[in-house]
Amino acid sequence: MSTPLVDMRDICISFGGVHAVDHVSVDLQPGEVVGLLGHNGAGKSTLIKILSGAYAADSGEIYINGEKAEINNPRDARAYNIETIYQTLALADNLDAASNLFLGRELVTPLGFVDDDAMEAETRKIMARLNPNFRKFNVPVSALSGGQRQSVAIARAVYFNAKILIMDEPTAALGPHETQMVSELIKELKSQGLGIFLISHDVHDVMELCDRASVMKNGKLVGTVDIDDVTDDDLLSMIILGKRPGEAAEG
Amino acid sequence: MADTDAQLAPPTARKNLLQTLEIDMRMLGMLAAFIILCVGFNMVTGGRFLTPRNIFNLSIQTVSVAIMATGMVFIIVTRHIDLSVGAVLATCSAVMAMVQTSILPDMLGLGLGHPLIPWITIIVGMLVGTLIGAFHGFMIGYLMIPAFIVTLGGLLVWRNVAWYLTDGKTIGPLDTGFSKFGGINGTLGETGSWIVAAIAVVATLYGIWASRRNKIKHEMDVKPVWAEAVLAAVASGAIIGFVAIVNAYEIPTRRLQRMFERRGEVMPEGYTEAYGIPFSVLLLVAIVIIMTIIAKRTRFGRYIFAAGGNPDAAELSGINTRWLTVKIFGLMGLLCAISAVVASARLTNHSNDIGTLDELRVIAAAVIGGTALSGGFGTIYGAILGALVMQSLQSGMAMVGVDAPMQNIVVGSVLVLAVLIDTIYRKRAGAT
Ligand SMILES: Nc1ncnc2c1ncn2[C@@H]1O[C@H](COP(=O)(O)OP(=O)(O)O)[C@@H](O)[C@H]1O
Ligand SMILES: [Mg+2]
């Protein structure tokens, strides 16, 4: 295998005695989609928040393109072209779609004032691609439906030419049609050479979209498998029993 | 953005009149309350409330609190509070009083009345205010002490630092140039005021036109032309009306005579002159424009509202919310210093109790003006209207002869009532 795009090694973090992530290692190749599976509370979101700079790990190392990376805050992660769709979406409800999409990276006029016109135009362009039905450009995102909010969060991650994309349950609030569109998007981005961490608890999605899957339980890594080597049931038993398919068969 | 509240109203098939005018309902309610208040006091006082003299006084009394209220909007929008503004104002005022009455003229030998004294004094004052505010912001943002505690401590500390600086004595009279920022001692005169009015009307009309053109360019709904015309007429009318009123307030004959005597001239028989717009009011207008631009057109302002709407989202978007807190409180300190200029210049001295209870007036102005304590919503113009309501209430009651304790009881009750109405309104509009 070539040098991984992302290599998280032996990551630990605990919150007041709870080992949310306990010696977990995962990696990601360019053009690869790695699924992260596990029950609620398994530690998936916490793990990727360490990669996106939201949390600082207690111990462990992150390598980007083979080089040790210091990611201490979300700005650092962005500098490594890591973009994240958070499970909570992380939108400022009182701002409109364009302000959210460009939050922290506003387009400005030559005089340094925020250029709302330009940002709205760009937002219209990307939304035409991601969610052609989206019309609510001039209202706060609190007035949007769950699916619309989700598409704003997805647009924000996709717009800035990420090399590494983290998607934490990106289809949670979407209907079947919109979910299908996200699946198409993931395939398209993958073909462009992005590496994608896809957190999901839908085994079928993972089987369809991912190349490999890492399963977590109670903060620990159960194992990482090639999707071609396993069945839906294998993954399910890893999630539920916390054992790799081989172990389950032997045990 | 800050001004989106009006758009939250549920869409209905047929727009009513107010929706056609696209007027912020809460704003309209406040405006109505303000007008009713003024007309009511005017009736009770037998026409003494709405005289040019009283309106002039009302406007110069409001400036100091209104300036600070614009900064308080940013603080409350980011879910903080600042209880120290009155005390910081006092410290800035004390420092500036010392700089202009003793340090510059005596110790640095500029001599009394040197034309640079007001400007150096003001720069020193603004520096002191900004540093104090930024220090508060540092403790809140980086040391994670709640703003309530930091500024409650600051209230006690700075009020008494001011006392130590001056030994509790009143310092005055202040520099005559400096005193021009206080109101009655510095006005634009009749002609100058009309010129300002003309510029303001042209700017307003241009603003309305430019915003309409911009909306059309972005294929957004625009108001019918007649609705724009109504708004333009009301806005221009308000500007012209205000200037006409302050231009109708004439300088008392004896004061005019003294002014002529000082110039070694004799006042012609029957000569009259009006005050016109006070410099302090112009200063407030400039601050309102700048603060509105900051709120709507700068990254700083965008981050303030983002951090107020969802602090986690702001942080995850790479906004340095700690440094943002330092900047917001630094700006508040700067505005306290500017208010200190206006407040001490109005009295032409620094007194020990200057700015006492201003923190409550300033917070009340911002909150009555529609700034949500839950964060994320607030407008600069709302805070100004809030300050006007508070000041009219207080002055009106004084004029009617309500005693001071009862005045405070009424003001306190109005504040609570205003927040109650606002809470109900927001629930109806589904804004929060
Ligand atoms: N900021 C936090 N403070 C305290 N506990 C946390 C925090 N974030 C996550 N946890 C805990 O860490 C564990 C893993 O949570 P999470 O990563 O959200 O799981 P998942 O995304 O797999 O559902 C849970 O027990 C959760 O309560
Ligand atoms: Mg999660």
CSV table of C-alpha atoms in Angstrom, one decimal, chain B:
chain,number,residue,atom,x,y,z
B,1,MET,CA,-27.5,38.4,9.9
B,2,ALA,CA,-28.9,40.7,12.5
B,3,ASP,CA,-31.9,42.0,10.6
B,4,THR,CA,-33.5,38.8,9.6
B,5,ASP,CA,-36.1,38.7,12.4
B,6,ALA,CA,-38.8,40.3,10.2
B,7,GLN,CA,-38.4,37.6,7.6
B,8,LEU,CA,-39.2,34.9,10.1
B,9,ALA,CA,-42.9,35.7,10.1
B,10,PRO,CA,-44.7,32.8,8.6
B,11,PRO,CA,-45.4,33.3,5.0
B,12,THR,CA,-49.0,34.1,4.3
B,13,ALA,CA,-50.7,34.1,0.9
B,14,ARG,CA,-51.9,37.7,1.2
B,15,LYS,CA,-49.5,40.2,2.6
B,16,ASN,CA,-50.9,42.8,4.9
B,17,LEU,CA,-49.9,46.4,4.9
B,18,LEU,CA,-47.0,46.0,7.3
B,19,GLN,CA,-45.6,43.0,5.5
B,20,THR,CA,-45.7,45.0,2.3
B,21,LEU,CA,-43.6,47.7,3.9
B,22,GLU,CA,-41.3,45.0,5.3
B,23,ILE,CA,-41.1,46.6,8.6
B,24,ASP,CA,-39.7,44.8,11.6
B,25,MET,CA,-42.7,44.3,13.8
B,26,ARG,CA,-40.8,44.5,17.0
B,27,MET,CA,-39.2,47.7,15.9
B,28,LEU,CA,-42.6,49.1,15.0
B,29,GLY,CA,-43.9,48.2,18.4
B,30,MET,CA,-41.1,50.0,20.1
B,31,LEU,CA,-41.5,53.0,17.9
B,32,ALA,CA,-45.2,53.1,18.7
B,33,ALA,CA,-44.5,52.8,22.4
B,34,PHE,CA,-42.0,55.6,22.2
B,35,ILE,CA,-44.4,57.9,20.4
B,36,ILE,CA,-47.2,57.1,22.8
B,37,LEU,CA,-44.9,57.8,25.7
B,38,CYS,CA,-43.8,61.2,24.3
B,39,VAL,CA,-47.3,62.3,23.4
B,40,GLY,CA,-48.6,61.1,26.8
B,41,PHE,CA,-46.0,63.1,28.7
B,42,ASN,CA,-46.7,66.1,26.5
B,43,MET,CA,-50.4,66.0,27.4
B,44,VAL,CA,-49.8,65.5,31.1
B,45,THR,CA,-47.2,68.3,31.3
B,46,GLY,CA,-49.4,70.7,29.3
B,47,GLY,CA,-47.2,70.7,26.3
B,48,ARG,CA,-43.9,71.1,28.1
B,49,PHE,CA,-42.5,67.8,27.1
B,50,LEU,CA,-42.4,68.2,23.3
B,51,THR,CA,-40.8,71.7,23.2
B,52,PRO,CA,-37.7,72.3,21.1
B,53,ARG,CA,-35.8,72.9,24.4
B,54,ASN,CA,-36.8,69.6,26.0
B,55,ILE,CA,-36.3,67.6,22.8
B,56,PHE,CA,-32.8,69.1,22.5
B,57,ASN,CA,-32.1,68.2,26.1
B,58,LEU,CA,-33.5,64.8,25.8
B,59,SER,CA,-31.2,64.1,22.8
B,60,ILE,CA,-28.1,65.2,24.6
B,61,GLN,CA,-29.0,63.3,27.7
B,62,THR,CA,-29.5,60.1,25.7
B,63,VAL,CA,-26.1,60.2,23.8
B,64,SER,CA,-23.9,58.8,26.5
B,65,VAL,CA,-26.0,55.8,27.3
B,66,ALA,CA,-26.8,55.2,23.6
B,67,ILE,CA,-23.1,55.1,22.7
B,68,MET,CA,-22.5,52.4,25.2
B,69,ALA,CA,-25.7,50.6,24.3
B,70,THR,CA,-24.3,49.9,20.8
B,71,GLY,CA,-21.4,48.1,22.3
B,72,MET,CA,-23.6,46.2,24.7
B,73,VAL,CA,-25.5,44.8,21.7
B,74,PHE,CA,-22.4,42.9,20.6
B,75,ILE,CA,-21.7,41.7,24.2
B,76,ILE,CA,-25.2,40.4,24.7
B,77,VAL,CA,-25.4,38.9,21.2
B,78,THR,CA,-22.4,36.8,22.2
B,79,ARG,CA,-24.3,35.7,25.4
B,80,HIS,CA,-22.1,37.8,27.7
B,81,ILE,CA,-23.0,40.8,29.9
B,82,ASP,CA,-21.0,43.8,31.0
B,83,LEU,CA,-21.9,45.2,34.4
B,84,SER,CA,-18.9,47.5,34.6
B,85,VAL,CA,-19.6,50.1,31.9
B,86,GLY,CA,-20.6,52.9,34.3
B,87,ALA,CA,-17.5,52.3,36.4
B,88,VAL,CA,-15.2,52.1,33.4
B,89,LEU,CA,-16.8,55.4,32.2
B,90,ALA,CA,-15.9,56.9,35.6
B,91,THR,CA,-12.3,55.8,35.4
B,92,CYS,CA,-11.9,57.1,31.9
B,93,SER,CA,-13.5,60.3,32.9
B,94,ALA,CA,-11.2,60.7,35.9
B,95,VAL,CA,-8.1,60.0,33.8
B,96,MET,CA,-9.2,62.5,31.1
B,97,ALA,CA,-10.1,65.1,33.7
B,98,MET,CA,-6.6,64.9,35.1
B,99,VAL,CA,-4.9,64.8,31.7
B,100,GLN,CA,-6.7,68.0,30.6
B,101,THR,CA,-6.6,70.0,33.7
B,102,SER,CA,-3.2,69.2,35.2
B,103,ILE,CA,-1.0,66.8,33.3
B,104,LEU,CA,-1.0,68.5,29.9
B,105,PRO,CA,-1.3,72.1,30.9
B,106,ASP,CA,1.0,72.1,33.9
B,107,MET,CA,3.3,69.0,33.9
B,108,LEU,CA,3.8,69.0,30.2
B,109,GLY,CA,3.6,72.8,30.0
B,110,LEU,CA,1.1,73.1,27.1
B,111,GLY,CA,-0.7,75.8,29.2
B,112,LEU,CA,-4.5,76.0,29.7
B,113,GLY,CA,-6.6,76.2,26.6
B,114,HIS,CA,-4.0,74.8,24.1
B,115,PRO,CA,-5.9,73.6,21.0
B,116,LEU,CA,-4.3,70.1,21.2
B,117,ILE,CA,-5.5,69.4,24.7
B,118,PRO,CA,-8.9,68.0,23.9
B,119,TRP,CA,-7.5,65.6,21.3
B,120,ILE,CA,-4.6,64.3,23.3
B,121,THR,CA,-7.0,63.9,26.2
B,122,ILE,CA,-9.5,61.9,24.2
B,123,ILE,CA,-6.9,59.6,22.7
B,124,VAL,CA,-5.5,58.9,26.2
B,125,GLY,CA,-9.0,58.2,27.4
B,126,MET,CA,-9.8,55.9,24.5
B,127,LEU,CA,-6.6,54.0,25.1
B,128,VAL,CA,-7.4,53.5,28.8
B,129,GLY,CA,-11.0,52.4,28.1
B,130,THR,CA,-9.9,50.0,25.4
B,131,LEU,CA,-7.2,48.4,27.6
B,132,ILE,CA,-9.6,48.0,30.5
B,133,GLY,CA,-12.2,46.4,28.3
B,134,ALA,CA,-9.7,44.1,26.6
B,135,PHE,CA,-8.4,43.0,30.0
B,136,HIS,CA,-12.0,42.1,30.9
B,137,GLY,CA,-12.2,40.2,27.6
B,138,PHE,CA,-9.0,38.4,28.3
B,139,MET,CA,-10.2,37.1,31.6
B,140,ILE,CA,-13.5,36.1,30.1
B,141,GLY,CA,-12.2,34.5,26.9
B,142,TYR,CA,-8.9,33.0,28.0
B,143,LEU,CA,-9.2,32.5,31.7
B,144,MET,CA,-12.8,31.3,31.3
B,145,ILE,CA,-14.2,33.4,34.2
B,146,PRO,CA,-17.9,34.2,33.5
B,147,ALA,CA,-18.4,37.7,32.1
B,148,PHE,CA,-21.0,38.3,34.9
B,149,ILE,CA,-18.3,37.8,37.6
B,150,VAL,CA,-15.5,39.7,35.8
B,151,THR,CA,-17.6,42.7,35.2
B,152,LEU,CA,-19.3,42.6,38.5
B,153,GLY,CA,-15.8,42.8,40.0
B,154,GLY,CA,-14.9,45.4,37.5
B,155,LEU,CA,-17.9,47.5,38.6
B,156,LEU,CA,-16.4,47.7,42.1
B,157,VAL,CA,-12.8,48.0,41.0
B,158,TRP,CA,-13.1,50.8,38.4
B,159,ARG,CA,-15.6,52.8,40.3
B,160,ASN,CA,-13.1,53.0,43.1
B,161,VAL,CA,-10.0,53.3,41.0
B,162,ALA,CA,-11.7,56.5,39.7
B,163,TRP,CA,-12.1,57.6,43.3
B,164,TYR,CA,-8.5,57.0,44.2
B,165,LEU,CA,-7.3,58.9,41.0
B,166,THR,CA,-9.2,62.0,42.0
B,167,ASP,CA,-9.2,61.6,45.8
B,168,GLY,CA,-13.0,61.6,45.4
B,169,LYS,CA,-12.9,65.2,44.4
B,170,THR,CA,-14.8,66.9,41.6
B,171,ILE,CA,-12.4,68.1,38.9
B,172,GLY,CA,-13.3,71.0,36.8
B,173,PRO,CA,-13.9,73.2,34.9
B,174,LEU,CA,-12.8,71.1,32.0
B,175,ASP,CA,-11.1,72.4,28.9
B,176,THR,CA,-13.4,74.6,26.8
B,177,GLY,CA,-12.6,72.7,23.6
B,178,PHE,CA,-13.2,69.4,25.3
B,179,SER,CA,-16.5,70.6,26.7
B,180,LYS,CA,-17.8,71.1,23.1
B,181,PHE,CA,-18.5,67.4,23.0
B,182,GLY,CA,-21.0,67.6,25.7
B,183,GLY,CA,-24.0,69.0,24.0
B,184,ILE,CA,-25.2,72.5,24.7
B,185,ASN,CA,-21.6,73.9,24.6
B,186,GLY,CA,-20.9,72.6,21.2
B,187,THR,CA,-23.6,72.8,18.4
B,188,LEU,CA,-23.5,73.1,14.7
B,189,GLY,CA,-25.6,76.3,14.4
B,190,GLU,CA,-28.6,76.8,12.1
B,191,THR,CA,-27.0,76.7,8.6
B,192,GLY,CA,-24.6,73.9,9.4
B,193,SER,CA,-27.5,71.8,10.7
B,194,TRP,CA,-29.5,72.3,7.6
B,195,ILE,CA,-26.5,71.2,5.5
B,196,VAL,CA,-26.1,68.1,7.6
B,197,ALA,CA,-29.9,67.4,7.2
B,198,ALA,CA,-29.6,67.7,3.4
B,199,ILE,CA,-26.7,65.3,3.3
B,200,ALA,CA,-28.5,62.9,5.6
B,201,VAL,CA,-31.6,62.9,3.4
B,202,VAL,CA,-29.7,62.4,0.2
B,203,ALA,CA,-27.7,59.5,1.9
B,204,THR,CA,-31.0,57.9,3.1
B,205,LEU,CA,-32.6,58.1,-0.3
B,206,TYR,CA,-29.5,56.7,-1.9
B,207,GLY,CA,-29.4,53.9,0.6
B,208,ILE,CA,-33.0,52.9,-0.1
B,209,TRP,CA,-32.5,53.1,-3.8
B,210,ALA,CA,-29.2,51.1,-3.7
B,211,SER,CA,-30.7,48.4,-1.5
B,212,ARG,CA,-33.6,48.0,-3.9
B,213,ARG,CA,-31.3,47.8,-6.9
B,214,ASN,CA,-29.3,45.2,-5.1
B,215,LYS,CA,-32.3,43.1,-4.3
B,216,ILE,CA,-33.5,43.2,-7.9
B,217,LYS,CA,-30.0,42.2,-9.0
B,218,HIS,CA,-30.3,39.1,-6.8
B,219,GLU,CA,-33.9,38.3,-7.9
B,220,MET,CA,-35.2,38.9,-4.4
B,221,ASP,CA,-38.7,40.1,-3.8
B,222,VAL,CA,-38.9,43.9,-3.6
B,223,LYS,CA,-41.5,46.2,-2.1
B,224,PRO,CA,-43.8,48.0,-4.4
B,225,VAL,CA,-42.5,51.4,-5.3
B,226,TRP,CA,-45.1,53.2,-3.3
B,227,ALA,CA,-44.0,51.3,-0.2
B,228,GLU,CA,-40.4,52.4,-0.8
B,229,ALA,CA,-41.7,56.0,-1.2
B,230,VAL,CA,-43.5,55.8,2.1
B,231,LEU,CA,-40.4,54.7,3.9
B,232,ALA,CA,-38.3,57.3,2.2
B,233,ALA,CA,-40.8,60.0,3.1
B,234,VAL,CA,-41.0,58.9,6.8
B,235,ALA,CA,-37.2,58.7,7.1
B,236,SER,CA,-36.6,62.1,5.4
B,237,GLY,CA,-39.4,63.6,7.4
B,238,ALA,CA,-37.8,62.4,10.7
B,239,ILE,CA,-34.4,63.9,9.8
B,240,ILE,CA,-35.8,67.2,8.6
B,241,GLY,CA,-38.2,67.3,11.6
B,242,PHE,CA,-35.4,66.8,14.1
B,243,VAL,CA,-33.2,69.4,12.6
B,244,ALA,CA,-36.1,71.9,12.4
B,245,ILE,CA,-36.8,71.3,16.1
B,246,VAL,CA,-33.2,71.8,17.3
B,247,ASN,CA,-33.0,74.8,15.0
B,248,ALA,CA,-36.1,76.2,16.7
B,249,TYR,CA,-34.4,76.1,20.0
B,250,GLU,CA,-32.8,79.6,20.3
B,251,ILE,CA,-29.9,80.5,22.4
B,252,PRO,CA,-31.1,82.7,25.3
B,253,THR,CA,-30.5,86.4,24.7
B,254,ARG,CA,-28.3,86.8,27.8
B,255,ARG,CA,-26.0,84.0,26.7
B,256,LEU,CA,-25.8,85.5,23.2
B,257,GLN,CA,-24.9,88.9,24.7
B,258,ARG,CA,-22.1,87.3,26.7
B,259,MET,CA,-20.8,85.5,23.5
B,260,PHE,CA,-20.7,88.9,21.7
B,261,GLU,CA,-19.0,90.6,24.6
B,262,ARG,CA,-16.3,87.9,24.7
B,263,ARG,CA,-15.6,88.7,21.1
B,264,GLY,CA,-15.5,92.4,22.0
B,265,GLU,CA,-18.6,93.1,19.9
B,266,VAL,CA,-22.1,94.5,20.7
B,267,MET,CA,-25.1,92.3,19.9
B,268,PRO,CA,-27.4,93.9,17.4
B,269,GLU,CA,-30.9,94.7,18.6
B,270,GLY,CA,-33.3,91.8,18.0
B,271,TYR,CA,-30.5,89.3,17.0
B,272,THR,CA,-31.4,85.6,17.5
B,273,GLU,CA,-29.4,82.5,16.9
B,274,ALA,CA,-30.4,78.8,17.3
B,275,TYR,CA,-28.3,76.0,18.7
B,276,GLY,CA,-28.8,73.5,15.9
B,277,ILE,CA,-27.5,69.9,16.1
B,278,PRO,CA,-25.3,69.2,19.1
B,279,PHE,CA,-21.8,67.7,18.2
B,280,SER,CA,-22.5,64.9,20.6
B,281,VAL,CA,-25.5,63.9,18.6
B,282,LEU,CA,-23.5,63.9,15.4
B,283,LEU,CA,-20.9,61.8,17.2
B,284,LEU,CA,-23.6,59.3,18.2
B,285,VAL,CA,-24.9,59.2,14.6
B,286,ALA,CA,-21.4,58.5,13.4
B,287,ILE,CA,-21.0,55.7,15.9
B,288,VAL,CA,-24.3,54.1,15.0
B,289,ILE,CA,-23.3,54.1,11.3
B,290,ILE,CA,-19.9,52.6,12.1
B,291,MET,CA,-21.3,50.0,14.5
B,292,THR,CA,-24.0,49.0,12.0
B,293,ILE,CA,-21.3,48.5,9.3
B,294,ILE,CA,-19.3,46.4,11.7
B,295,ALA,CA,-22.3,44.3,12.5
B,296,LYS,CA,-23.3,43.7,8.9
B,297,ARG,CA,-20.3,44.2,6.7
B,298,THR,CA,-17.2,42.9,8.5
B,299,ARG,CA,-15.9,39.5,9.4
B,300,PHE,CA,-15.7,40.7,13.0
B,301,GLY,CA,-19.4,41.4,13.0
B,302,ARG,CA,-20.3,38.2,11.2
B,303,TYR,CA,-18.3,36.2,13.8
B,304,ILE,CA,-20.0,38.0,16.7
B,305,PHE,CA,-23.4,36.9,15.4
B,306,ALA,CA,-22.2,33.4,14.5
B,307,ALA,CA,-20.7,32.9,18.0
B,308,GLY,CA,-23.9,34.2,19.5
B,309,GLY,CA,-26.1,31.9,17.4
B,310,ASN,CA,-24.0,28.8,18.0
B,311,PRO,CA,-20.7,29.1,19.9
B,312,ASP,CA,-19.7,25.5,19.0
B,313,ALA,CA,-20.3,26.0,15.3
B,314,ALA,CA,-18.3,29.2,15.4
B,315,GLU,CA,-15.4,27.4,17.1
B,316,LEU,CA,-15.6,24.5,14.7
B,317,SER,CA,-15.6,26.9,11.7
B,318,GLY,CA,-12.2,28.0,12.8
B,319,ILE,CA,-13.2,31.2,14.5
B,320,ASN,CA,-11.0,32.1,17.4
B,321,THR,CA,-13.8,32.8,19.8
B,322,ARG,CA,-11.5,33.7,22.7
B,323,TRP,CA,-9.7,36.5,20.8
B,324,LEU,CA,-13.2,37.5,19.5
B,325,THR,CA,-14.2,38.0,23.1
B,326,VAL,CA,-11.2,40.2,23.8
B,327,LYS,CA,-12.0,42.3,20.8
B,328,ILE,CA,-15.7,42.7,21.7
B,329,PHE,CA,-14.9,43.8,25.3
B,330,GLY,CA,-12.1,46.0,24.1
B,331,LEU,CA,-14.6,47.7,21.8
B,332,MET,CA,-17.0,48.1,24.7
B,333,GLY,CA,-14.2,49.8,26.7
B,334,LEU,CA,-13.5,52.1,23.8
B,335,LEU,CA,-17.2,53.1,23.7
B,336,CYS,CA,-17.2,53.7,27.5
B,337,ALA,CA,-14.3,56.1,27.0
B,338,ILE,CA,-16.2,58.0,24.2
B,339,SER,CA,-19.2,58.1,26.5
B,340,ALA,CA,-17.0,59.5,29.2
B,341,VAL,CA,-16.0,62.3,26.9
B,342,VAL,CA,-19.6,63.2,26.3
B,343,ALA,CA,-20.8,62.7,29.9
B,344,SER,CA,-18.1,64.8,31.5
B,345,ALA,CA,-18.1,67.4,28.8
B,346,ARG,CA,-21.8,67.8,29.3
B,347,LEU,CA,-21.3,68.6,33.0
B,348,THR,CA,-18.0,70.5,32.2
B,349,ASN,CA,-16.5,68.6,35.1
B,350,HIS,CA,-15.6,65.2,36.4
B,351,SER,CA,-17.6,64.3,39.4
B,352,ASN,CA,-17.2,61.2,41.5
B,353,ASP,CA,-20.6,59.7,40.8
B,354,ILE,CA,-20.4,60.1,37.0
B,355,GLY,CA,-21.9,57.1,35.2
B,356,THR,CA,-23.4,55.6,38.3
B,357,LEU,CA,-26.1,53.1,37.4
B,358,ASP,CA,-25.3,53.6,33.7
B,359,GLU,CA,-24.7,49.8,33.4
B,360,LEU,CA,-28.3,49.2,34.1
B,361,ARG,CA,-29.5,51.9,31.7
B,362,VAL,CA,-27.2,50.6,29.0
B,363,ILE,CA,-28.2,46.9,29.4
B,364,ALA,CA,-31.9,48.0,29.6
B,365,ALA,CA,-31.5,50.0,26.4
B,366,ALA,CA,-30.0,47.1,24.5
B,367,VAL,CA,-32.6,44.6,25.8
B,368,ILE,CA,-35.6,46.9,25.3
B,369,GLY,CA,-34.2,47.5,21.9
B,370,GLY,CA,-34.7,43.8,21.0
B,371,THR,CA,-31.3,42.3,21.8
B,372,ALA,CA,-31.9,38.7,22.8
B,373,LEU,CA,-30.3,37.6,26.0
B,374,SER,CA,-30.2,34.1,24.6
B,375,GLY,CA,-27.7,35.4,22.0
B,376,GLY,CA,-27.5,35.7,18.3
B,377,PHE,CA,-30.0,38.6,17.7
B,378,GLY,CA,-29.8,42.3,18.2
B,379,THR,CA,-29.6,45.5,16.2
B,380,ILE,CA,-27.8,48.7,16.7
B,381,TYR,CA,-30.7,50.9,15.8
B,382,GLY,CA,-32.9,49.0,18.2
B,383,ALA,CA,-30.5,49.8,21.1
B,384,ILE,CA,-30.7,53.5,20.2
B,385,LEU,CA,-34.4,53.4,20.3
B,386,GLY,CA,-34.2,51.5,23.6
B,387,ALA,CA,-32.0,54.3,25.0
B,388,LEU,CA,-34.4,56.9,23.8
B,389,VAL,CA,-37.4,55.2,25.4
B,390,MET,CA,-35.5,54.9,28.8
B,391,GLN,CA,-34.4,58.5,28.8
B,392,SER,CA,-37.8,59.9,27.8
B,393,LEU,CA,-39.4,57.8,30.5
B,394,GLN,CA,-37.0,59.1,33.1
B,395,SER,CA,-37.1,62.8,32.0
B,396,GLY,CA,-40.9,62.7,31.5
B,397,MET,CA,-41.5,61.4,35.0
B,398,ALA,CA,-39.1,64.0,36.4
B,399,MET,CA,-41.0,66.7,34.6
B,400,VAL,CA,-44.4,65.4,35.8
B,401,GLY,CA,-43.0,65.5,39.3
B,402,VAL,CA,-42.6,61.8,40.1
B,403,ASP,CA,-40.1,61.4,42.8
B,404,ALA,CA,-36.8,59.6,42.2
B,405,PRO,CA,-37.6,56.3,44.0
B,406,MET,CA,-40.8,55.9,42.0
B,407,GLN,CA,-38.9,56.8,38.8
B,408,ASN,CA,-36.6,53.8,39.4
B,409,ILE,CA,-39.5,51.5,40.3
B,410,VAL,CA,-41.2,52.4,37.0
B,411,VAL,CA,-38.0,52.0,34.9
B,412,GLY,CA,-37.3,48.7,36.5
B,413,SER,CA,-40.8,47.4,35.9
B,414,VAL,CA,-40.8,48.6,32.3
B,415,LEU,CA,-37.5,46.7,31.7
B,416,VAL,CA,-39.0,43.4,32.9
B,417,LEU,CA,-42.3,44.1,31.0
B,418,ALA,CA,-40.4,44.8,27.8
B,419,VAL,CA,-38.5,41.5,28.1
B,420,LEU,CA,-41.8,39.7,28.8
B,421,ILE,CA,-43.4,41.2,25.7
B,422,ASP,CA,-40.3,40.4,23.6
B,423,THR,CA,-40.3,36.8,24.8
B,424,ILE,CA,-44.0,36.3,23.9
B,425,TYR,CA,-43.4,38.0,20.5
B,426,ARG,CA,-40.4,35.7,19.7
B,427,LYS,CA,-42.4,32.6,20.6
B,428,ARG,CA,-45.2,33.7,18.3
B,429,ALA,CA,-42.8,34.5,15.5
B,430,GLY,CA,-41.0,31.2,16.1
B,431,ALA,CA,-37.7,33.0,16.1
B,432,THR,CA,-36.1,31.1,19.0
